[in-house]
Coordinates of C-alpha atoms in Angstrom, one line a residue:
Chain A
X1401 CA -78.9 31.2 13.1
X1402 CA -76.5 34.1 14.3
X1403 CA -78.1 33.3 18.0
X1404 CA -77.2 29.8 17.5
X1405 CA -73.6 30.7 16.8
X1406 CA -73.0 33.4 19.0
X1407 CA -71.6 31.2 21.5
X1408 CA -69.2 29.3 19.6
X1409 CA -67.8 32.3 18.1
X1410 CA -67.6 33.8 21.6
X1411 CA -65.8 30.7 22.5
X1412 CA -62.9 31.0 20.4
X1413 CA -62.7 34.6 20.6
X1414 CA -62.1 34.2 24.3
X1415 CA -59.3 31.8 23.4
X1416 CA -57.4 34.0 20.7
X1417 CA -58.6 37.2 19.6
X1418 CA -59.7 38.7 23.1
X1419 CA -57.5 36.3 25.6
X1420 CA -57.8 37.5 28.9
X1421 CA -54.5 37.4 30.3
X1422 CA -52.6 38.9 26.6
X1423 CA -55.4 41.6 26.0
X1424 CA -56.7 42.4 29.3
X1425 CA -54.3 42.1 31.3
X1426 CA -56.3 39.5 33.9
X1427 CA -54.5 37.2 36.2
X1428 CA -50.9 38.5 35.8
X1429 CA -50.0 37.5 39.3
X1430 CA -50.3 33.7 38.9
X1431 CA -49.2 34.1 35.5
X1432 CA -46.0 36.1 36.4
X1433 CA -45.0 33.9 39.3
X1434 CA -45.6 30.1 38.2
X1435 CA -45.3 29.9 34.4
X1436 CA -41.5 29.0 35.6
X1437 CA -42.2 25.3 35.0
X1438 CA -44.5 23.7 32.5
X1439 CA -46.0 21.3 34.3
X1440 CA -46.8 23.3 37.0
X1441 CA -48.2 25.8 34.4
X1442 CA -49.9 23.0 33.2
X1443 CA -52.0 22.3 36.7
X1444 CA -52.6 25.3 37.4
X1445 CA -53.9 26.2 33.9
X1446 CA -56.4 23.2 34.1
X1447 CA -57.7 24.3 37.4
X1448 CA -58.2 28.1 35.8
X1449 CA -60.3 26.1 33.2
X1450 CA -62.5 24.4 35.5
X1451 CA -62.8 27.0 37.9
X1452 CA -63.7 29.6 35.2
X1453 CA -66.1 27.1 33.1
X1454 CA -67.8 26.3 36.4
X1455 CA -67.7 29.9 38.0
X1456 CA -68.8 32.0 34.9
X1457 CA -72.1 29.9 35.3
X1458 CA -73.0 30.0 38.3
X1459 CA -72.4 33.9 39.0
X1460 CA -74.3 34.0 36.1
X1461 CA -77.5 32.3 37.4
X1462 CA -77.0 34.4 41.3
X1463 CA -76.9 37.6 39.2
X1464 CA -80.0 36.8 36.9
X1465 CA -81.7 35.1 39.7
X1466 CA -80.9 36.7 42.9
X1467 CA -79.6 40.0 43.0
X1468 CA -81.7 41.3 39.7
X1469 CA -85.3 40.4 41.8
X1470 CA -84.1 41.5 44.8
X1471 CA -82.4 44.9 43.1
X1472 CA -79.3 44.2 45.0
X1473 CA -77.0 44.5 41.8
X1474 CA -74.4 46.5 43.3
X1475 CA -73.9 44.0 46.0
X1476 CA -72.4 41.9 42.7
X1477 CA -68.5 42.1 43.9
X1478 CA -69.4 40.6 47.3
X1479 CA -71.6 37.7 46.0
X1480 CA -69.4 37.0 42.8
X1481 CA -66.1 36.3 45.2
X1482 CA -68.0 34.4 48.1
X1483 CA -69.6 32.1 45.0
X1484 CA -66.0 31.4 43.9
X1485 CA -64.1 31.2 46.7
X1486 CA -66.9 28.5 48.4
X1487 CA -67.0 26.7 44.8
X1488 CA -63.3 26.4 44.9
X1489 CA -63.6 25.2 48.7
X1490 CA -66.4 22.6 47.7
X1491 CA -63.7 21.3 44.9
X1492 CA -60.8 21.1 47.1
X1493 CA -62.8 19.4 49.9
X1494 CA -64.2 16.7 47.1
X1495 CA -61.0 16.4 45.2
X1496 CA -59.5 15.7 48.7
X1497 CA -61.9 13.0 49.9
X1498 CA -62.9 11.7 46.5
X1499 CA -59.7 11.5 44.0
X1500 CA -56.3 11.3 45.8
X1501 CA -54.0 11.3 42.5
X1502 CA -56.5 14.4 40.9
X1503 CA -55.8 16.6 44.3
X1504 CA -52.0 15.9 44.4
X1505 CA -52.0 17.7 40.4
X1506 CA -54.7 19.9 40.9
X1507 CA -56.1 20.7 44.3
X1508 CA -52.7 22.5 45.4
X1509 CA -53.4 25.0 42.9
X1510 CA -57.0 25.5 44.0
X1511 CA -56.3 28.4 46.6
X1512 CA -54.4 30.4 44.2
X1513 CA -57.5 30.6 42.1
X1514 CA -59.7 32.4 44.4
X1515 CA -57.3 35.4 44.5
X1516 CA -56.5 35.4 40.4
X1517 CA -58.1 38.1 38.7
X1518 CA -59.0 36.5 35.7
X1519 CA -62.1 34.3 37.3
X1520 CA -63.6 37.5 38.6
X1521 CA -63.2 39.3 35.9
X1522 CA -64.6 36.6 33.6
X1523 CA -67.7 36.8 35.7
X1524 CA -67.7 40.8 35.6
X1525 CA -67.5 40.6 31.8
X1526 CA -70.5 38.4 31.9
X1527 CA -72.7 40.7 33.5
X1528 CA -71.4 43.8 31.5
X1529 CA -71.6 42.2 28.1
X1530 CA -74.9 41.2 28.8
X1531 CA -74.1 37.4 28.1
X1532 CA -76.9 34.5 28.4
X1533 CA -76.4 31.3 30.5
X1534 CA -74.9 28.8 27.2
X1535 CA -73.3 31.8 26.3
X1536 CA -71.5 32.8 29.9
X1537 CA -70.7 29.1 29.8
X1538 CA -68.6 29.2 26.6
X1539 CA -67.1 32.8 27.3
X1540 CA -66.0 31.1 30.6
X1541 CA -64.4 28.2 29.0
X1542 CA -63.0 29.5 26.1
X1543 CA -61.4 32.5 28.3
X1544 CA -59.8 29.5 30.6
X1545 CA -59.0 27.9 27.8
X1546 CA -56.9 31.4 26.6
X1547 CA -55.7 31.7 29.6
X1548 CA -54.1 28.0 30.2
X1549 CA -53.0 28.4 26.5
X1550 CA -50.9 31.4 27.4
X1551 CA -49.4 30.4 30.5
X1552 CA -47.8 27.2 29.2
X1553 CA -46.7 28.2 25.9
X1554 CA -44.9 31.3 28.4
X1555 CA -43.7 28.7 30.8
X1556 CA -42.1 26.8 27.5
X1557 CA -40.0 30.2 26.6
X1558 CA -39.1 30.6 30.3
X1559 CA -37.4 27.0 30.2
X1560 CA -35.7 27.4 26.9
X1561 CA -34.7 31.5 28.4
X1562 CA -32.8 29.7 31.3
X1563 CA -29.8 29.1 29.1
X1564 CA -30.0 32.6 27.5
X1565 CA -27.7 35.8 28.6
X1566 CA -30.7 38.3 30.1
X1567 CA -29.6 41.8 31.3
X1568 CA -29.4 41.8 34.9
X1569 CA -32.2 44.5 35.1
X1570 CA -34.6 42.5 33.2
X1571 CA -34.2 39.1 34.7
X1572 CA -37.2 37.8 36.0
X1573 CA -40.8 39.5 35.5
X1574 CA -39.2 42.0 33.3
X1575 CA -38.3 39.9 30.4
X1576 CA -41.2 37.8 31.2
X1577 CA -43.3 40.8 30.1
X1578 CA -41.4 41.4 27.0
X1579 CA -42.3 38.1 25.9
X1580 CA -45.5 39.0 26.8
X1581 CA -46.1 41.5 25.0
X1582 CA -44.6 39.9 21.6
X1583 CA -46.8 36.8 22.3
X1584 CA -49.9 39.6 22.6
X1585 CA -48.8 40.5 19.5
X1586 CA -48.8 36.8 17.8
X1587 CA -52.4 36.4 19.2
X1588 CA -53.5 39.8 17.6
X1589 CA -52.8 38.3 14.5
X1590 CA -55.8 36.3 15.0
X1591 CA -58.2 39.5 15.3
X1592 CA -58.8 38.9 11.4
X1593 CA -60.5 35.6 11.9
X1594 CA -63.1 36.2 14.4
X1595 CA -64.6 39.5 15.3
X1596 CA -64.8 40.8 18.3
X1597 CA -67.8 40.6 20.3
Chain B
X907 CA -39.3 58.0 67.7
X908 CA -42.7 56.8 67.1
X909 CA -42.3 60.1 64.6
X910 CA -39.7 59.0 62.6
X911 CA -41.0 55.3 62.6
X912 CA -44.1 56.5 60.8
X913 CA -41.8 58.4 58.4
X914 CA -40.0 54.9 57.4
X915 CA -43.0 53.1 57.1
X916 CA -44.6 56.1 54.7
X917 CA -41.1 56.2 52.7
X918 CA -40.3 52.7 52.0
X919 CA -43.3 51.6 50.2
X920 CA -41.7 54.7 47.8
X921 CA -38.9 53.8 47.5
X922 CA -36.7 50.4 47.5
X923 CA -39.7 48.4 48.8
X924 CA -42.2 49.8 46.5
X925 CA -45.0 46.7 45.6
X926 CA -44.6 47.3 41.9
X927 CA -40.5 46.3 41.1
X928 CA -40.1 44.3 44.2
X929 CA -42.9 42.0 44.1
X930 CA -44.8 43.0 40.8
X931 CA -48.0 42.9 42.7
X932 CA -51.2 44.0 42.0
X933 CA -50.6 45.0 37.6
X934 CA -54.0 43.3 36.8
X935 CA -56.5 45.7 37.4
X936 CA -54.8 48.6 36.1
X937 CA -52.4 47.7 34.0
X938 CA -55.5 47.5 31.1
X939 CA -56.4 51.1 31.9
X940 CA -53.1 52.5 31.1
X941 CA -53.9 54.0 28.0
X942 CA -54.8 56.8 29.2
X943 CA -53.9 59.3 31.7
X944 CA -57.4 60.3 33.0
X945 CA -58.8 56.7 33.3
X946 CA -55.4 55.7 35.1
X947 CA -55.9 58.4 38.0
X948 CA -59.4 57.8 38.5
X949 CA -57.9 54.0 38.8
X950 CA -55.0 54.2 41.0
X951 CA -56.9 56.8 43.2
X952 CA -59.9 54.2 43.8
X953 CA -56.8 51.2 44.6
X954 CA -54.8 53.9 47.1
X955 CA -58.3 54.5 48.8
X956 CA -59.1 51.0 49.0
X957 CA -55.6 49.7 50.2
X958 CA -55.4 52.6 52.9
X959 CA -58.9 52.1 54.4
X960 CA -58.8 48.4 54.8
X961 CA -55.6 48.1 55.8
X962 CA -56.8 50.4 58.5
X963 CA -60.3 48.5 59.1
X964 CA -58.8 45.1 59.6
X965 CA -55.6 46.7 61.4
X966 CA -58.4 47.9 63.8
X967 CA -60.3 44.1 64.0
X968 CA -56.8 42.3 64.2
X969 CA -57.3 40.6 67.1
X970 CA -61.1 39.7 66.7
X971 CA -60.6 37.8 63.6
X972 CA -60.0 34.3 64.0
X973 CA -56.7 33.0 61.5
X974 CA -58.6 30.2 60.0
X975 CA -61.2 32.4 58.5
X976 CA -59.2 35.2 57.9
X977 CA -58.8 35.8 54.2
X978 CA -62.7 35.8 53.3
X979 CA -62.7 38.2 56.1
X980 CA -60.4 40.5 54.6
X981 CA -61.7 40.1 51.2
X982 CA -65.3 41.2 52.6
X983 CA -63.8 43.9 53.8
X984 CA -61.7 45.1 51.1
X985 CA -65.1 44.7 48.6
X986 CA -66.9 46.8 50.6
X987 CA -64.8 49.8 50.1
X988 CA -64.8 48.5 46.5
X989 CA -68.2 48.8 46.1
X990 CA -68.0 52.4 48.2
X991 CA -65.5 53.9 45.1
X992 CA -67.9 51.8 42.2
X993 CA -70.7 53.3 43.8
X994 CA -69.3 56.8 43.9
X995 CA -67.8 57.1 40.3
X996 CA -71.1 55.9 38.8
X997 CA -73.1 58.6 40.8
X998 CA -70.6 61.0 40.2
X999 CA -68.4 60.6 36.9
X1000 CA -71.0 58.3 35.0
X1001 CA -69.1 58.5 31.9
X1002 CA -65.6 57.5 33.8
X1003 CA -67.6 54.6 35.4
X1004 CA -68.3 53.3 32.2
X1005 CA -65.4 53.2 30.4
X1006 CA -63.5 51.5 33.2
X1007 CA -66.2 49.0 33.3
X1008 CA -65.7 45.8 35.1
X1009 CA -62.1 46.8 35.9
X1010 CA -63.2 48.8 39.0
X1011 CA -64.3 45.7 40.8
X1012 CA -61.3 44.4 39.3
X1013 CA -59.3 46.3 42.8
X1014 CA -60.8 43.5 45.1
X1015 CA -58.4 40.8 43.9
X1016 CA -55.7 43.8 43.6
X1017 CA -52.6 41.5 45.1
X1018 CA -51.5 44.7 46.5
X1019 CA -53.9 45.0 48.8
X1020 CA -54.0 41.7 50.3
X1021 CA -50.5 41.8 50.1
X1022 CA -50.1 44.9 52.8
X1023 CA -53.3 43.5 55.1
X1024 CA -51.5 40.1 55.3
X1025 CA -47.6 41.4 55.5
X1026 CA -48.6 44.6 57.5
X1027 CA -52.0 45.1 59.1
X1028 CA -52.3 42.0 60.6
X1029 CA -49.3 42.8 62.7
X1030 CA -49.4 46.2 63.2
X1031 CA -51.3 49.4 65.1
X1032 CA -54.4 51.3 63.1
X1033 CA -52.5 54.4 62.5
X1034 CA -49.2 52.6 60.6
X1035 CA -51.1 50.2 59.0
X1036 CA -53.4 53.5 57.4
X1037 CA -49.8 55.3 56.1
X1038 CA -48.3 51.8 55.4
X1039 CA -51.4 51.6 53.1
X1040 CA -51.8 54.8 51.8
X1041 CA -48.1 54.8 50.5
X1042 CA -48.3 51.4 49.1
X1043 CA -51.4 52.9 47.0
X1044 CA -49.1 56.2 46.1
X1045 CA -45.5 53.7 45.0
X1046 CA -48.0 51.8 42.9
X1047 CA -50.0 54.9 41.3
X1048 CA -46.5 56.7 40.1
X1049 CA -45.4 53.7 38.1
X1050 CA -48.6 53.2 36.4
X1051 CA -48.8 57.1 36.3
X1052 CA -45.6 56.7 34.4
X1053 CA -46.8 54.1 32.5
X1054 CA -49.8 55.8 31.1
X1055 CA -48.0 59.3 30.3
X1056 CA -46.0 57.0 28.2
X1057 CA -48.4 55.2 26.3
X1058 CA -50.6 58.4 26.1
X1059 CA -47.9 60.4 24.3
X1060 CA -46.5 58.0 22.5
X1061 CA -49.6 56.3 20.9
X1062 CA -52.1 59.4 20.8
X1063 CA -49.3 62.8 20.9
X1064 CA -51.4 63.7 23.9
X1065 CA -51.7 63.8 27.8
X1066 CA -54.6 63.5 29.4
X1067 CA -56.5 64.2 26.6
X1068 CA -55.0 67.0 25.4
X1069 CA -52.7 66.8 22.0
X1070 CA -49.5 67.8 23.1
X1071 CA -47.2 66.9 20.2
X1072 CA -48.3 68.3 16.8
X1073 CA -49.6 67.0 13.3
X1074 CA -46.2 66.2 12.7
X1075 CA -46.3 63.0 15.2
X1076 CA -47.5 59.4 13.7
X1077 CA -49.1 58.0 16.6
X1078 CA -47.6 54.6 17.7
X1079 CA -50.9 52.3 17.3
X1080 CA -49.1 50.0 19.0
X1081 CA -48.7 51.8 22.2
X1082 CA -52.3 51.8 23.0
X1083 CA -53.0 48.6 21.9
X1084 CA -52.4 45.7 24.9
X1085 CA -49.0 44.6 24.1
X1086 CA -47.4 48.2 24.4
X1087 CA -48.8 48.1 27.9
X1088 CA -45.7 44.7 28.7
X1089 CA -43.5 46.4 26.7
X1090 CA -43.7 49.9 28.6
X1091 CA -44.0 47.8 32.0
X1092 CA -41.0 45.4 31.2
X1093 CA -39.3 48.8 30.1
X1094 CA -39.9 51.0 33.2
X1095 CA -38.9 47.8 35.5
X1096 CA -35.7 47.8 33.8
X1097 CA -34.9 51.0 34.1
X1098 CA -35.7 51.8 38.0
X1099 CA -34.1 48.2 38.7
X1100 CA -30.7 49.2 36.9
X1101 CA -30.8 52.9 38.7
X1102 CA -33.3 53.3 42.5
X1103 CA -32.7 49.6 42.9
X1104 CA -29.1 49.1 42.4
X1105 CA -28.5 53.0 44.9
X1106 CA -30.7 50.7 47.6
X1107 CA -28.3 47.7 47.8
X1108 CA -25.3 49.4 47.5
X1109 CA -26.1 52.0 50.1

């Protein structure tokens, strides 16, 4: 019974109580520099989503498949970013020749991803936490999920903020983080409901 | 000439052009390890090694890479000397290796580093490109230097694992916990944008 839940709770963990972006810090770039505009936020969160469900996966089965037979496991880095940067190619390429209106919202965003932290380092949480395949699936998902979450709710602050009197100093990324960090708090409310895994 | 050209390009990453305030590159990997001291060296010492050796590696292969292909090129390279400091610190500092965990292959999508190879490398002679990176990797490890010597003393009354401040201190929970680490960041932006930043454009 626990096994059978594990990845659920996992799942909305990733979303709330351990969000990858408010307690690990992951994919601040991206997260800095686009949550300016909510419906840019928006794409690019959805892309995160399907790039880290997808992604999460996949390293998963090169890991257990590939590089544990082969005892190449320190060779993970390499593999994980070539598997994502050629999925995200793949996507692009399809969305391109495939789905016009789907590329114009989401393919634009697509080479961002390869470079945000937060899809490696869903995939190096994978392999440290020891996570199965349903279960690297859900952690994936949920941890997009968290992640697109965060970024809009930050990119609907930032619009309201453009009417507010900032310090100079802090303009920008500066009170961007402060916000931050009080929505880190909000979400460490959660840490009641669901423990950690 | 070519003396005090070198000396710019070692200084300015320092200073008023230092990846951190200016472009707020590269906070990801680190910025989680911030809670203390010790784990924060070992960090930002693994990101200036990186930064400086591939900036110098692809500096030297500038003109053999073709442009199309050139960002999987560079990110090969940079995870190679990725995997070179992972390797080390979990031969070496086993303990160190695992308590950063997965945030030491976290440096290969370090903005920071991309950011120098495509602004500076790609354009410029071995020798620069090596100090342009090294001093890139230093501006970036004394803010985050700063930023764990805060949250250290603040949230455990101690620095670098030694208690500093006596029984007398409540530690601030909060401090080590993530969202000290934006407030500390948003705090030390502030505060070098209102003083080195402001001396920069006025002078």
């Amino acid at each position: 019974m626990a096994n059978f839940m594990l990845p659920f709770s996992i799942f909305f963990a990733s979303i709330f109580t351990s969000n990858i972006l408010l307690t690990n810090y992951l994919g601040m770039c991206s997260f800095l520099s686009v949550s300016k505009e909510l419906k840019t936020s928006l794409g690019l969160g959805a892309a995160v989503v399907f790039v880290m469900a997808t992604t999460t996966p996949l390293n998963w089965a090169v890991y257990q498949w590939l590089l544990i037979p082969f005892g190449l496991e320190y060779l993970r880095f390499i593999v994980f970013i070539i598997v994502i940067a050629a999925f995200v190619q793949l996507t692009e390429m399809a969305l391109e020749r495939y789905s016009e209106g789907l590329y114009q919202s989401l393919g634009i965003f697509l080479p961002l991803i390869t470079v945000n932290c937060a899809i490696l380092g869903a995939s190096l949480f994978m392999v440290i936490r020891e996570y199965s395949l349903i279960t690297s699936f859900f952690f994936g998902f949920g941890s997009g999920l968290g992640w697109m979450l965060a970024i809009v709710a930050m990119a609907g602050i930032r619009t309201k903020l453009k009417t507010a009197k900032v310090p100079p100093g802090l303009e920008g990324p500066g009170i961007t983080l402060v916000i931050a960090g009080f929505m880190a708090m909000a979400f460490m409310g959660f840490s009641g409901m669901i423990a950690v895994s | 000439m070519a003396k005090s050209k070198l000396k710019k390009t070692f200084l300015e990453p320092l200073g008023k052009n230092n990846p951190v305030f200016v472009q707020i590159l590269g906070i990801c990997s680190t910025l989680a390890v911030t809670n203390k001291v010790q784990n924060t060296v070992v960090m930002t010492l693994g990101v200036t090694f990186t930064t400086a050796l591939s900036s110098w590696t692809i500096s030297l292969l500038r003109n053999h890479i073709p442009s199309r292909i050139r960002m999987m090129v560079e990110t090969m390279i940079i995870a190679v000397f990725v995997i070179i400091v992972d390797i080390f610190l979990k031969a070496y500092y086993p303990e160190m290796w695992k308590q950063l965990g997965p945030y030491v292959g976290l440096i290969i999508t370090n903005c920071i580093i991309m950011g120098r190879v495509e602004a500076f490398a790609l354009q410029n002679k071995p020798l620069p490109s090596l100090v342009d990176g090294f001093s890139s990797g230093l501006g970036y490890t004394y803010v985050l230097l700063a930023i764990a010597v805060i949250r250290e003393l603040l949230g455990s009354g101690s620095i670098w694992g030694i208690q500093i401040l006596g029984s007398w201190w409540t530690n601030w929970a909060i401090m080590i916990m993530p969202p000290g680490g934006f407030f500390v960041l948003a705090i030390v932006i502030w505060f070098i944008r209102e003083t080195i930043m402001k001396e920069a454009s006025n002078g």
